[in-house]
Structures are given as structure tokens and as C-alpha cells.
N, CA, C and O of each residue as an XYZ file, in Angstrom:
840
protein
N     -10.597     15.274      4.367
C      -9.349     14.960      3.609
C      -9.883     14.742      2.115
O     -10.841     14.071      1.731
N      -8.917     15.559      1.350
C      -9.461     15.513      0.101
C      -9.386     14.108     -0.681
O     -10.255     13.785     -1.490
N      -8.290     13.309     -0.378
C      -8.350     11.842     -0.947
C      -9.744     11.094     -0.867
O     -10.271     10.505     -1.811
N     -10.212     11.203      0.309
C     -11.332     10.277      0.714
C     -12.629     10.940     -0.092
O     -13.632     10.229     -0.162
N     -12.662     12.012     -0.591
C     -13.848     12.729     -1.390
C     -13.723     12.549     -2.749
O     -14.616     12.960     -3.491
N     -12.338     11.761     -3.370
C     -12.202     11.915     -4.641
C     -13.190     11.049     -5.474
O     -13.535      9.938     -5.072
N     -13.656     11.601     -6.692
C     -14.475     10.719     -7.637
C     -13.979     10.920     -9.052
O     -14.740     10.878    -10.018
N     -12.706     11.135     -9.142
C     -12.076     11.155    -10.734
C     -12.195     10.070    -11.498
O     -12.176     10.254    -12.715
N     -12.337      8.777    -11.013
C     -12.440      7.657    -11.784
C     -13.763      7.019    -11.695
O     -13.977      6.362    -10.676
N     -14.777      7.107    -12.676
C     -16.109      6.592    -12.484
C     -15.896      4.989    -12.253
O     -16.465      4.382    -11.346
N     -15.023      4.393    -13.170
C     -15.040      2.754    -12.956
C     -14.708      2.399    -11.473
O     -15.312      1.494    -10.897
N     -13.840      3.053    -10.939
C     -13.360      2.799     -9.671
C     -14.267      3.309     -8.503
O     -14.213      2.795     -7.385
N     -15.121      4.370     -8.822
C     -16.173      4.756     -7.758
C     -17.240      3.703     -7.792
O     -17.598      3.173     -6.740
N     -17.808      3.346     -9.037
C     -18.679      2.178     -9.244
C     -18.406      1.045     -8.574
O     -19.313      0.503     -7.942
N     -17.108      0.496     -8.599
C     -16.699     -0.718     -8.102
C     -16.678     -0.646     -6.446
O     -17.316     -1.396     -5.706
N     -15.860      0.355     -6.065
C     -15.802      0.490     -4.434
C     -17.106      0.604     -3.957
O     -17.352     -0.178     -3.039
N     -17.971      1.300     -4.281
C     -19.367      1.434     -3.733
C     -20.280      0.395     -3.954
O     -21.275      0.304     -3.235
N     -20.017     -0.581     -5.069
C     -20.931     -1.592     -5.357
C     -20.475     -2.721     -4.262
O     -21.373     -3.358     -3.713
N     -19.058     -3.002     -3.913
C     -18.599     -3.744     -3.183
C     -19.099     -3.462     -1.858
O     -19.541     -4.358     -1.138
N     -19.042     -2.157     -1.485
C     -19.528     -1.685      0.062
C     -20.894     -2.208      0.116
O     -21.307     -2.688      1.172
N     -21.611     -2.160     -0.898
C     -23.027     -2.525     -0.495
C     -23.395     -3.940     -0.640
O     -24.230     -4.391      0.144
N     -22.881     -4.699     -1.541
C     -22.971     -6.218     -1.738
C     -22.267     -6.906     -0.608
O     -22.848     -7.865     -0.100
N     -21.031     -6.528     -0.120
C     -20.305     -7.039      0.950
C     -19.848     -8.550      0.696
O     -20.301     -9.155     -0.276
N     -18.989     -9.127      1.536
C     -18.754    -10.539      1.695
C     -19.365    -11.068      2.756
O     -19.427    -10.423      3.803
N     -19.867    -12.228      2.652
C     -20.900    -12.972      3.657
C     -20.219    -12.924      5.057
O     -20.919    -12.767      6.057
N     -18.899    -13.054      5.144
C     -18.143    -12.949      6.381
C     -18.283    -11.559      7.072
O     -18.215    -11.438      8.295
N     -18.471    -10.566      6.257
C     -18.547     -9.154      6.810
C     -19.860     -8.531      6.760
O     -20.003     -7.319      6.923
N     -20.849     -9.355      6.532
C     -22.225     -8.495      6.297
C     -22.717     -7.653      7.271
O     -23.605     -6.849      6.985
N     -22.165     -7.745      8.613
C     -22.519     -6.817      9.588
C     -21.619     -5.600      9.638
O     -21.880     -4.701     10.438
N     -20.506     -5.515      8.776
C     -19.843     -4.469      8.720
C     -20.418     -3.326      7.933
O     -21.111     -3.566      6.944
N     -20.137     -1.940      8.367
C     -20.255     -0.768      7.387
C     -19.209     -0.463      6.634
O     -18.369      0.363      6.993
N     -19.160     -1.111      5.500
C     -17.855     -0.713      4.725
C     -17.569      0.774      4.478
O     -18.499      1.554      4.272
N     -16.290      1.170      4.497
C     -15.650      2.258      4.274
C     -16.111      2.704      2.724
O     -16.745      3.749      2.570
N     -15.850      2.076      1.883
C     -16.282      2.324      0.404
C     -15.880      3.624     -0.192
O     -16.703      4.210     -0.895
N     -14.799      4.098     -0.005
C     -14.249      5.389     -0.473
C     -12.774      5.261     -0.566
O     -12.249      4.262     -0.074
N     -12.009      6.218     -1.177
C     -10.641      6.361     -1.299
C      -9.815      5.886      0.030
O     -10.302      6.179      1.122
N      -8.826      5.306     -0.012
C      -8.267      4.946      1.352
C      -6.996      5.891      1.390
O      -6.181      5.820      0.470
N      -6.812      6.777      2.446
C      -5.657      7.647      2.587
C      -4.406      6.706      2.973
O      -4.578      5.510      3.210
N      -3.076      7.345      3.025
C      -2.163      6.642      3.478
C      -2.178      6.773      5.046
O      -2.904      7.603      5.592
N      -1.342      5.917      5.761
C      -1.236      5.836      7.286
C       0.204      5.620      7.732
O       1.015      4.859      7.203
N       0.401      6.424      8.811
C       1.802      6.094      9.565
C       2.182      7.237     10.151
O       1.393      8.109     10.516
N       3.675      7.294     10.292
C       4.478      8.215     11.013
C       4.516      9.440     10.378
O       4.912      9.292      9.222
N       4.246     10.692     10.677
C       4.291     11.826      9.644
C       5.713     12.172      9.788
O       6.021     13.140      9.092
N       6.636     11.690     10.459
C       8.083     11.985     10.463
C       8.806     10.828      9.747
O      10.030     10.728      9.834
N       8.038      9.919      9.012
C       8.607      8.642      8.556
C       9.890      8.914      7.559
O       9.931      9.859      6.771
N      10.888      7.975      7.715
C      12.019      8.011      6.666
C      11.754      6.984      5.515
O      12.429      6.948      4.486
N      10.722      6.168      5.787
C      10.567      5.070      4.870
C       8.980      5.074      4.390
O       8.060      5.008      5.206
N       8.798      5.152      3.074
C       7.297      5.339      2.345
C       7.350      3.840      1.809
O       8.245      3.388      1.095
N       6.244      3.152      2.275
C       6.010      1.963      1.740
C       4.642      2.125      0.823
O       3.558      2.574      1.195
N       5.002      1.638     -0.457
C       4.101      1.937     -1.450
C       3.572      0.706     -1.995
O       4.424     -0.036     -2.484
N       2.178      0.245     -2.034
C       1.607     -0.960     -2.332
C       0.703     -0.487     -3.788
O       0.802      0.601     -4.357
N      -0.068     -1.489     -4.134
C      -0.778     -1.453     -5.469
C      -2.088     -0.520     -5.049
O      -2.083      0.674     -5.347
N      -3.002     -1.007     -4.475
C      -4.241     -0.570     -4.287
C      -4.954     -1.341     -3.230
O      -4.596     -2.498     -3.009
N      -5.940     -0.797     -2.551
C      -6.668     -1.299     -1.294
C      -7.379     -2.750     -1.878
O      -7.582     -2.983     -3.070
N      -7.628     -3.447     -1.005
C      -8.076     -4.864     -1.219
C      -9.813     -4.499     -1.234
O     -10.259     -3.656     -0.456
N     -10.582     -5.135     -2.073
C     -11.998     -4.853     -1.945
C     -12.684     -5.051     -0.553
O     -13.584     -4.321     -0.138
N     -12.079     -6.283      0.224
C     -12.695     -6.404      1.395
C     -11.854     -6.089      2.534
O     -12.164     -6.311      3.704
N     -10.596     -5.476      2.066
C      -9.653     -5.228      3.242
C      -9.778     -3.568      3.345
O     -10.734     -3.034      3.908
N      -8.814     -2.909      2.801
C      -8.864     -1.410      3.041
C     -10.198     -0.795      2.521
O     -10.637      0.143      3.186
N     -10.851     -1.160      1.509
C     -12.113     -0.937      1.162
C     -13.175     -1.196      2.152
O     -14.224     -0.556      2.087
N     -13.004     -1.983      2.956
C     -13.968     -2.364      4.103
C     -13.500     -1.534      5.386
O     -14.306     -0.890      6.057
N     -12.266     -1.594      5.648
C     -11.838     -0.919      7.076
C     -11.552      0.476      7.079
O     -11.606      1.168      8.096
N     -11.201      0.955      5.777
C     -10.764      2.437      5.635
C      -9.309      2.732      6.050
O      -8.896      3.888      6.144
N      -8.609      1.737      6.276
C      -7.157      1.879      6.371
C      -6.418      0.832      5.672
O      -6.638     -0.370      5.824
N      -5.361      1.431      4.748
C      -4.419      0.742      3.895
C      -3.897     -0.511      4.392
O      -3.318     -0.514      5.478
N      -4.040     -1.621      3.696
C      -3.513     -2.923      3.955
C      -4.064     -3.558      5.441
O      -3.397     -4.307      6.156
N      -5.336     -3.112      5.706
C      -5.840     -3.365      6.999
C      -7.009     -4.482      6.575
O      -7.837     -4.255      5.694
N      -6.955     -5.550      7.233
C      -8.119     -6.366      7.322
C      -8.101     -7.526      6.127
O      -9.124     -8.072      5.714
N      -6.764     -7.801      5.649
C      -6.616     -8.622      4.341
C      -5.307     -9.353      4.542
O      -4.518     -8.881      5.361
N      -4.998    -10.439      3.891
C      -4.002    -11.396      3.936
C      -2.510    -10.491      3.718
O      -1.599    -10.594      4.539
N      -2.418     -9.663      2.584
C      -1.498     -9.131      2.282
C      -0.916     -8.180      3.482
O       0.288     -8.051      3.705
N      -1.980     -7.524      4.231
C      -1.804     -6.741      5.397
C      -1.167     -7.414      6.430
O      -0.274     -6.900      7.104
N      -1.659     -8.734      6.612
C      -0.976     -9.455      7.676
C       0.434     -9.865      7.517
O       1.182    -10.109      8.463
N       0.793     -9.934      6.125
C       2.257    -10.058      6.071
C       3.016     -8.885      6.389
O       3.967     -8.890      7.171
N       2.514     -7.708      5.673
C       3.138     -6.600      5.668
C       3.438     -6.052      7.087
O       4.562     -5.696      7.441
N       2.326     -6.016      7.869
C       2.558     -5.279      9.357
C       3.280     -6.346     10.267
O       3.929     -5.925     11.225
N       3.208     -7.674     10.030
C       4.037     -8.508     10.740
C       5.514     -8.364     10.364
O       6.400     -8.509     11.206
N       5.755     -8.083      9.114
C       7.312     -7.775      8.876
C       7.659     -6.418      9.549
O       8.707     -6.209     10.160
N       6.601     -5.473      9.357
C       7.120     -4.051     10.022
C       7.179     -4.351     11.382
O       8.131     -3.725     11.848
N       6.562     -5.073     12.332
C       6.720     -5.297     13.546
C       7.951     -6.048     13.974
O       8.511     -5.734     15.024
N       8.410     -7.038     13.208
C       9.533     -7.824     13.221
C      10.815     -6.910     13.110
O      11.820     -7.150     13.779
N      10.731     -5.857     12.239
C      11.812     -4.840     11.984
C      11.831     -3.657     12.716
O      12.697     -2.809     12.502
N      10.892     -3.501     13.629
C      10.907     -2.354     14.467
C      10.150     -1.271     14.004
O      10.312     -0.202     14.592
N       9.277     -1.327     12.981
C       8.771     -0.145     12.401
C       7.248      0.061     12.905
O       6.629      1.114     12.755
N       6.710     -1.160     13.555
C       5.353     -1.210     14.031
C       5.287     -1.694     15.408
O       6.166     -2.464     15.795
N       4.156     -1.257     16.351
C       4.271     -1.524     17.701
C       3.353     -2.968     17.931
O       3.227     -3.457     19.054
N       2.820     -3.486     16.878
C       2.054     -4.692     16.839
C       2.077     -5.437     15.619
O       2.074     -4.772     14.583
N       2.100     -6.669     15.534
C       2.119     -7.488     14.308
C       0.908     -7.496     13.329
O       1.015     -7.749     12.130
N      -0.347     -7.168     14.017
C      -1.531     -7.197     13.264
C      -2.113     -5.761     12.874
O      -1.849     -4.743     13.515
N      -2.908     -5.797     11.786
C      -3.813     -4.589     11.357
C      -5.215     -5.155     11.023
O      -5.393     -5.751      9.961
N      -6.151     -4.986     11.868
C      -7.457     -5.663     11.761
C      -8.553     -4.576     11.334
O      -9.302     -4.570     10.356
N      -8.410     -3.674     12.361
C      -9.361     -2.550     12.114
C      -8.653     -1.154     12.085
O      -7.460     -1.075     12.379
N      -9.351     -0.103     11.747
C      -8.632      0.952     11.961
C      -8.522      1.839     13.280
O      -8.038      2.966     13.381
N      -9.062      1.085     14.209
C      -9.053      1.576     15.662
C      -8.250      0.484     16.561
O      -8.420      0.518     17.779
N      -7.478     -0.374     16.056
C      -6.927     -1.511     16.694
C      -5.767     -1.175     17.495
O      -5.270     -2.051     18.202
N      -5.258      0.047     17.464
C      -4.149      0.415     18.311
C      -2.781      0.663     17.492
O      -1.807      1.259     17.951
N      -2.866      0.143     16.291
C      -1.417      0.151     15.472
C      -0.831      1.369     15.313
O      -1.506      2.319     14.915
N       0.524      1.501     15.608
C       0.948      2.677     15.381
C       2.374      2.324     14.552
O       2.992      1.288     14.801
N       2.766      3.158     13.684
C       4.110      2.907     12.868
C       5.069      3.963     13.444
O       4.618      5.011     13.907
N       6.465      3.683     13.419
C       7.422      4.468     13.792
C       8.450      4.485     12.789
O       9.160      3.484     12.690
N       8.633      5.434     12.056
C       9.535      5.600     11.006
C       9.073      5.310      9.522
O       9.739      5.540      8.513
N       7.722      4.724      9.583
C       7.198      4.386      8.269
C       5.967      4.927      8.012
O       5.261      5.370      8.918
N       5.566      4.933      6.572
C       4.248      5.427      6.313
C       3.893      4.664      5.173
O       4.655      4.526      4.217
N       2.694      4.136      5.245
C       2.246      3.115      4.329
C       1.030      3.564      3.412
O       0.023      4.029      3.945
N       1.128      3.416      1.930
C       0.012      3.962      1.071
C       0.009      3.132     -0.072
O       0.875      2.260     -0.125
N      -0.846      3.245     -1.047
C      -0.959      2.652     -2.103
C      -0.890      3.923     -3.466
O      -1.202      5.112     -3.419
N      -0.350      3.091     -4.628
C      -0.386      3.969     -5.646
C      -1.669      4.417     -6.132
O      -1.802      5.544     -6.610
N      -2.808      3.433     -6.016
C      -4.221      3.693     -6.446
C      -4.967      3.665     -4.951
O      -4.656      2.936     -4.008
N      -5.975      4.599     -4.991
C      -6.451      4.662     -3.519
C      -7.766      4.109     -3.525
O      -8.418      4.228     -2.487
N      -8.352      3.437     -4.650
C      -9.515      2.781     -4.606
C      -9.447      1.248     -4.886
O      -8.547      0.877     -5.639
N     -10.248      0.368     -4.397
C     -10.196     -0.920     -4.906
C     -10.578     -0.978     -6.238
O     -11.626     -0.459     -6.622
N      -9.700     -1.657     -7.087
C      -9.988     -1.707     -8.594
C     -10.566     -3.117     -8.965
O     -10.006     -4.103     -8.486
N     -11.544     -3.261     -9.704
C     -11.830     -4.579    -10.458
C     -10.709     -5.539    -10.650
O      -9.695     -5.168    -11.240
N     -10.824     -6.724    -10.200
C      -9.699     -7.601    -10.564
C      -8.494     -7.354     -9.987
O      -7.541     -8.099    -10.219
N      -8.387     -6.267     -9.156
C      -7.166     -5.677     -8.691
C      -6.207     -5.169     -9.786
O      -4.983     -5.145     -9.655
N      -6.810     -4.810    -10.761
C      -6.197     -4.088    -11.868
C      -6.516     -2.847    -12.269
O      -7.372     -2.681    -13.138
N      -5.832     -1.760    -11.657
C      -6.087     -0.489    -12.126
C      -5.696      0.003    -13.568
O      -4.640     -0.386    -14.067
N      -6.609      0.926    -14.296
C      -6.144      1.219    -15.609
C      -4.924      2.238    -15.518
O      -4.707      2.732    -14.411
N      -4.165      2.569    -16.516
C      -3.166      3.530    -16.396
C      -3.730      4.924    -16.113
O      -3.068      5.701    -15.426
N      -4.979      5.297    -16.633
C      -5.415      6.473    -16.403
C      -5.808      6.695    -15.001
O      -5.625      7.746    -14.387
N      -6.418      5.522    -14.494
C      -6.474      5.551    -12.918
C      -5.343      5.884    -11.998
O      -5.303      6.695    -11.073
N      -4.378      5.020    -12.497
C      -3.069      5.445    -11.781
C      -2.662      6.862    -11.789
O      -2.322      7.527    -10.810
N      -2.751      7.295    -13.200
C      -2.347      8.840    -13.231
C      -3.142      9.593    -12.348
O      -2.610     10.462    -11.657
N      -4.359      9.369    -12.283
C      -5.164     10.361    -11.396
C      -5.001     10.223    -10.011
O      -5.317     11.104     -9.211
N      -4.516      9.143     -9.708
C      -4.111      8.982     -8.216
C      -2.662      9.439     -7.839
O      -2.455      9.917     -6.724
N      -1.693      9.302     -8.725
C      -0.347      9.476     -8.109
C      -0.080     10.806     -7.520
O       0.890     10.955     -6.776
N      -1.008     11.941     -7.852
C      -0.634     13.135     -7.272
C      -0.920     13.083     -5.672
O      -0.305     13.826     -4.907
N      -1.741     12.302     -5.293
C      -2.005     11.988     -3.769
C      -0.730     11.537     -3.081
O      -0.376     12.051     -2.020
N       0.082     10.407     -3.788
C       1.090     10.112     -3.253
C       2.300     11.168     -3.359
O       3.130     11.273     -2.455
N       2.329     11.805     -4.327
C       3.149     12.865     -4.338
C       3.134     14.034     -3.402
O       4.119     14.680     -3.045
N       1.869     14.224     -3.048
C       1.672     15.111     -1.989
C       2.026     14.549     -0.530
O       2.419     15.316      0.349
N       1.878     13.263     -0.328
C       2.380     12.706      0.968
C       3.870     12.686      0.947
O       4.527     13.172      1.867
N       4.402     12.129     -0.095
C       6.067     12.309     -0.189
C       6.454     13.644      0.076
O       7.386     13.765      0.871
N       5.986     14.624     -0.375
C       6.216     16.086     -0.295
C       6.110     16.425      1.170
O       6.919     17.250      1.596
N       5.246     15.918      1.985
C       5.277     16.210      3.568
C       6.234     15.415      4.345
O       6.420     15.698      5.529
N       6.894     14.387      3.753
C       7.817     13.669      4.499
C       9.124     14.072      4.492
O       9.885     13.520      3.698
N       9.549     14.960      5.250
C      10.654     15.745      5.028
C      11.960     15.009      5.514
O      13.054     15.448      5.157
N      11.872     13.943      6.288
C      12.738     12.999      6.457
C      13.085     11.634      5.712
O      13.870     10.740      6.028
N      12.212     11.777      4.585
C      12.210     10.624      3.706
C      13.644     10.280      3.066
O      14.347     11.062      2.425
N      13.944      8.852      3.398
C      15.036      8.467      2.735
C      15.090      7.113      1.910
O      16.029      6.708      1.225
N      13.746      6.452      2.157
C      13.593      5.196      1.249
C      12.216      5.094      0.844
O      11.293      5.506      1.546
N      12.051      4.494     -0.394
C      10.546      4.076     -0.650
C      10.750      2.576     -1.091
O      11.399      2.131     -2.038
N      10.054      1.969     -0.188
C       9.883      0.455     -0.420
C       8.670      0.066     -1.211
O       7.570      0.201     -0.674
N       8.762     -0.439     -2.527
C       7.826     -0.791     -3.462
C       7.321     -2.180     -3.274
O       8.154     -3.084     -3.206
N       6.057     -2.450     -3.183
C       5.586     -3.991     -2.897
C       4.976     -4.168     -4.395
O       3.893     -3.678     -4.714
N       5.728     -4.863     -5.202
C       5.291     -5.109     -6.426
C       5.791     -4.365     -7.562
O       6.406     -3.323     -7.336
N       5.604     -4.776     -8.819
C       6.008     -4.033     -9.981
C       5.397     -2.755    -10.418
O       5.936     -1.788    -10.956
N       3.901     -2.990    -10.005
C       3.265     -1.817    -10.035
C       3.429     -0.514     -9.441
O       3.309      0.607     -9.935
N       3.756     -0.931     -8.167
C       4.207      0.234     -7.323
C       5.576      0.584     -7.716
O       5.838      1.787     -7.718
N       6.586     -0.323     -8.082
C       8.010      0.082     -8.553
C       7.830      1.161     -9.702
O       8.486      2.194     -9.832
N       6.948      0.765    -10.391
C       6.670      1.690    -11.905
C       6.121      3.012    -11.323
O       6.609      4.083    -11.684
N       4.980      2.942    -10.310
C       4.532      4.416     -9.952
C       5.698      5.175     -9.246
O       5.834      6.368     -9.518
N       6.534      4.594     -8.381
C       7.499      5.253     -7.679
C       8.456      5.981     -8.664
O       8.871      7.104     -8.378
N       8.767      5.446     -9.666
C       9.677      6.269    -10.765
C       8.868      7.181    -11.709
O       9.340      8.036    -12.458
N       7.624      6.868    -11.556
C       6.854      8.318    -12.316
C       6.988      9.245    -11.215
O       7.380     10.373    -11.514
N       6.737      8.990     -9.978
C       6.725     10.059     -8.895
C       7.821     10.880     -8.879
O       7.782     12.095     -8.687
N       9.065     10.040     -9.136
C      10.440     10.766     -9.018
C      10.937     11.240    -10.344
O      11.979     11.884    -10.468
N      10.115     10.882    -11.378
C      10.669     11.394    -12.649
C      11.697     10.703    -13.364
O      12.328     11.201    -14.296
N      11.867      9.485    -12.890
C      13.159      8.738    -13.407
C      12.690      7.946    -14.601
O      11.803      7.093    -14.600
N      13.562      8.438    -15.820
C      13.364      7.611    -17.225
C      14.792      7.147    -17.687
O      15.783      7.851    -17.490
N      14.844      6.002    -18.273
C      13.957      4.795    -18.062
C      13.690      4.239    -16.872
O      14.501      4.516    -15.989
N      12.754      3.504    -16.569
C      12.443      2.751    -15.253
C      13.371      1.836    -15.151
O      13.479      1.127    -16.152
N      14.216      1.566    -14.110
C      15.066      0.427    -13.796
C      14.221     -0.806    -13.632
O      13.060     -0.790    -13.224
N      14.921     -1.913    -13.996
C      14.394     -3.239    -14.123
C      13.914     -3.630    -12.575
O      14.719     -3.526    -11.649
N      12.561     -4.082    -12.359
C      12.080     -4.658    -11.203
C      12.603     -6.049    -10.833
O      12.756     -6.963    -11.643
N      12.863     -6.112     -9.505
C      13.192     -7.555     -9.137
C      13.390     -7.518     -7.606
O      13.819     -6.523     -7.020
N      13.075     -8.574     -7.053
C      13.081     -8.419     -5.415
C      14.456     -8.242     -4.853
O      15.383     -9.027     -5.050
N      14.519     -7.041     -4.068
C      15.849     -6.582     -3.427
C      16.461     -5.567     -4.218
O      17.472     -5.014     -3.785
N      15.902     -5.203     -5.495
C      16.652     -4.312     -6.500
C      16.525     -2.808     -5.780
O      15.572     -2.500     -5.064
N      17.602     -1.959     -6.079
C      17.511     -0.742     -5.419
C      18.142      0.204     -6.536
O      18.875     -0.141     -7.462
N      17.726      1.354     -6.256
C      17.930      2.574     -7.156
C      18.001      3.890     -6.454
O      17.027      4.202     -5.769
N      18.847      4.571     -6.516
C      18.971      5.852     -5.768
C      18.694      7.201     -6.705
O      19.213      7.404     -7.803
N      17.860      7.977     -6.092
C      17.260      9.063     -6.949
C      17.054     10.187     -6.127
O      16.226     10.181     -5.216
N      17.875     11.300     -6.447
C      17.808     12.531     -5.546
C      17.566     12.331     -4.091
O      16.672     12.871     -3.440
N      18.577     11.390     -3.598
C      18.764     11.349     -2.216
C      17.707     10.312     -1.574
O      17.661     10.078     -0.367
N      16.953      9.783     -2.437
C      15.983      8.617     -1.924
C      16.333      7.380     -2.736
O      16.598      7.399     -3.938
N      16.305      6.188     -1.878
C      16.652      4.978     -2.401
C      15.417      4.131     -2.687
O      14.654      3.852     -1.762
N      15.215      3.757     -3.793
C      13.957      2.895     -3.994
C      14.202      1.432     -3.827
O      15.152      0.984     -4.469
N      13.531      0.617     -3.094
C      13.826     -0.635     -2.915
C      12.564     -1.512     -3.494
O      11.421     -1.055     -3.520
N      12.848     -2.596     -3.875
C      11.851     -3.370     -4.664
C      11.464     -4.734     -3.724
O      12.384     -5.431     -3.295
N      10.198     -5.036     -3.463
C       9.973     -6.319     -2.876
C       8.772     -6.958     -3.680
O       7.862     -6.255     -4.120
N       8.811     -8.156     -3.827
C       7.613     -8.912     -4.378
C       6.521     -8.477     -3.447
O       6.666     -8.304     -2.237
N       5.352     -8.307     -4.167
C       4.031     -7.944     -3.238
C       3.636     -9.189     -2.325
O       3.670    -10.364     -2.689
N       3.241     -8.700     -1.030
C       2.896     -9.942     -0.199
C       1.498    -10.259     -0.537
O       0.663    -10.223      0.368
N       1.175    -10.542     -1.643
C      -0.060    -11.204     -2.120
C      -0.119    -12.720     -1.779
O       0.943    -13.334     -1.684
N      -1.260    -13.330     -1.599
C      -1.399    -14.701     -1.411
C      -0.797    -15.522     -2.500
O      -0.284    -16.619     -2.281
N      -0.877    -14.908     -3.810
C      -0.228    -15.550     -4.961
C       1.346    -15.796     -4.728
O       1.931    -16.818     -5.086
N       1.915    -14.749     -4.100
C       3.492    -14.964     -3.933
C       3.760    -15.712     -2.450
O       4.671    -16.528     -2.317
N       2.987    -15.390     -1.508
C       3.151    -16.122     -0.112
C       2.970    -17.494     -0.066
O       3.692    -18.278      0.550
N       1.867    -17.807     -0.815
C       1.182    -19.132     -0.662
C       2.419    -20.082     -1.499
O       2.822    -21.118     -0.970
N       2.909    -19.671     -2.701
C       3.814    -20.331     -3.340
C       5.275    -20.256     -3.057
O       6.087    -20.873     -3.746
N       5.669    -19.393     -1.899
C       6.890    -19.364     -1.609
C       7.896    -18.482     -2.330
O       9.095    -18.466     -2.052
N       7.239    -17.650     -3.405
C       7.885    -16.738     -4.162
C       8.456    -15.555     -3.131
O       9.550    -15.046     -3.370
N       7.726    -15.170     -2.058
C       7.991    -14.349     -1.158
C       7.998    -15.027      0.098
O       6.978    -15.638      0.417
N       9.044    -15.016      0.909
C       8.972    -15.527      2.250
C       9.123    -14.570      3.336
O       9.449    -13.419      3.048
N       8.935    -14.889      4.505
C       9.018    -13.762      5.740
C      10.632    -13.268      5.727
O      10.918    -12.071      5.688
N      11.415    -14.083      5.755
C      12.896    -13.696      5.701
C      13.359    -12.602      4.501
O      14.147    -11.666      4.636
N      12.705    -12.965      3.416
C      12.792    -12.099      2.285
C      12.180    -10.656      2.423
O      12.821     -9.685      2.019
N      11.076    -10.535      2.930
C      10.422     -9.541      3.117
C      11.141     -8.508      4.372
O      11.290     -7.291      4.263
N      11.492     -9.267      5.444
C      12.118     -8.856      6.368
C      13.450     -8.152      5.987
O      13.766     -7.104      6.550
N      14.122     -8.643      5.168
C      15.374     -8.177      4.508
C      15.148     -6.841      3.978
O      15.945     -5.923      4.166
N      14.062     -6.724      3.315
C      13.738     -5.357      2.553
C      13.691     -4.515      3.614
O      14.456     -3.556      3.517
N      12.919     -4.582      4.763
C      12.737     -3.584      5.542
C      13.950     -3.240      6.510
O      14.147     -2.128      6.999
N      14.736     -4.383      6.710
C      16.072     -4.086      7.252
C      17.060     -3.270      6.587
O      17.905     -2.552      7.123
N      16.845     -3.475      5.290
C      17.733     -2.622      4.509
C      17.257     -1.240      4.491
O      18.073     -0.318      4.476
N      15.847     -1.002      4.490
C      15.284      0.319      4.554
C      15.766      0.948      5.938
O      16.167      2.112      5.956
N      15.731      0.273      6.954
C      16.071      0.770      8.220
C      17.505      1.184      8.355
O      17.872      1.992      9.208
N      18.316      0.601      7.480
C      19.988      0.907      7.425
C      19.963      2.237      6.658
O      20.860      3.062      6.835
N      19.084      2.427      5.922
C      19.307      3.832      5.063
C      18.621      4.950      5.856
O      18.708      6.115      5.466
N      17.910      4.605      7.009
C      17.505      5.736      7.820
C      18.589      6.396      8.656
O      18.317      7.362      9.369
């Protein structure tokens, strides 16, 4: 797969490979993925879920987007509750998780230092999301997890000026409805800025658009 061989961004390449070698103590026995992380899900999906980037010890470790980290725990539990996933957990790339009607990806495919990609790194990566979206012939909605994904989605759709981000915000462009959610990061979930009912409401809305 072309995505997994990408080396366009030297800073990201160095970081993802450094993390894969140094590892976290809890995962010292893991053979880290340490490469760009492709999207995952139903090839007939009507809903494209777009996040920021793989977690250093999540997707960068497991090789599957939003897998093996706390944000993924929240995301896939919500997808399960709203009927998009066959199970509420995403632990490893071979844990039996299947998505129905949804495809999950990240705007940037390599784990970035401090979880903050540079604009040039975002721009290098967006063609991969564009290619995935182009293959989803049933696409009706893009759910953006966080402001970074919201910005990326409108760059992909060529919409200017970018609509204002806010949880639950919607914007229709070319037959696709873009829906905003706060990112299910620990910063948001621990503080109550994002709750399970709030996240579920976003995916219920996406299901209505199917």
C-alpha cells in the first residue's frame, strides 16, 4: 500500500521510527508498526470519520488508526453504540473489529511530535484522504474529530472560507454533510468537555444522513 511506504516528511519519519525503537515500558515486548497508518473500515461506507493523526503508542504501535489508545476507546465504543461497529473495543489490528457503514482515517498518517503536525505535513498527507474519499462512492457524511480534522475536511472539499468549528456544527458541500465533534482526547473526555451522549449524538446524526 502506497500510504505505508510514504517518507515525504522527514520530521515525521524520524519521530515515528524513534518511538518504534524506544517504545513505552508497558509495550516493550511489542513490535511497533512505526510507519504511516492507513484508513480502516467499510469500503461501502457512507460515513468517513476523520481524526488528527495516529497516537505515538496507539496507531503507531498497532498499525491501525485509533487502535490501542484512549481516544480510540471512546471512538469505537460510540461507533458500537450507534450501530457502526461490531464490537466496542479496538485493541490490536487483528482483534476482529469490523465497521459497517463507516470508514475511519486521520488527516495526517504518521504520529507527530507533541501531536502537532506542521501545515506542510498536513498538506503532504491530505492526498491520501482525498484518494480514500474518492473510492467511497456512497459517501454522505464526514465526521470531523476536532478542529484540525474540520480544517482538513474543508481543504479536501475546496470550501473557502472555512465554516466556524463547534461541536455539532454542520455544513453541506456537494452532497456531503460535514459534522463537527470535539476530539475524544483525554483532555476533552476527562474534563467533561466531550461526553458519551455528545459523541453518540454526532454519529446518530451521521446515520440519519445515510
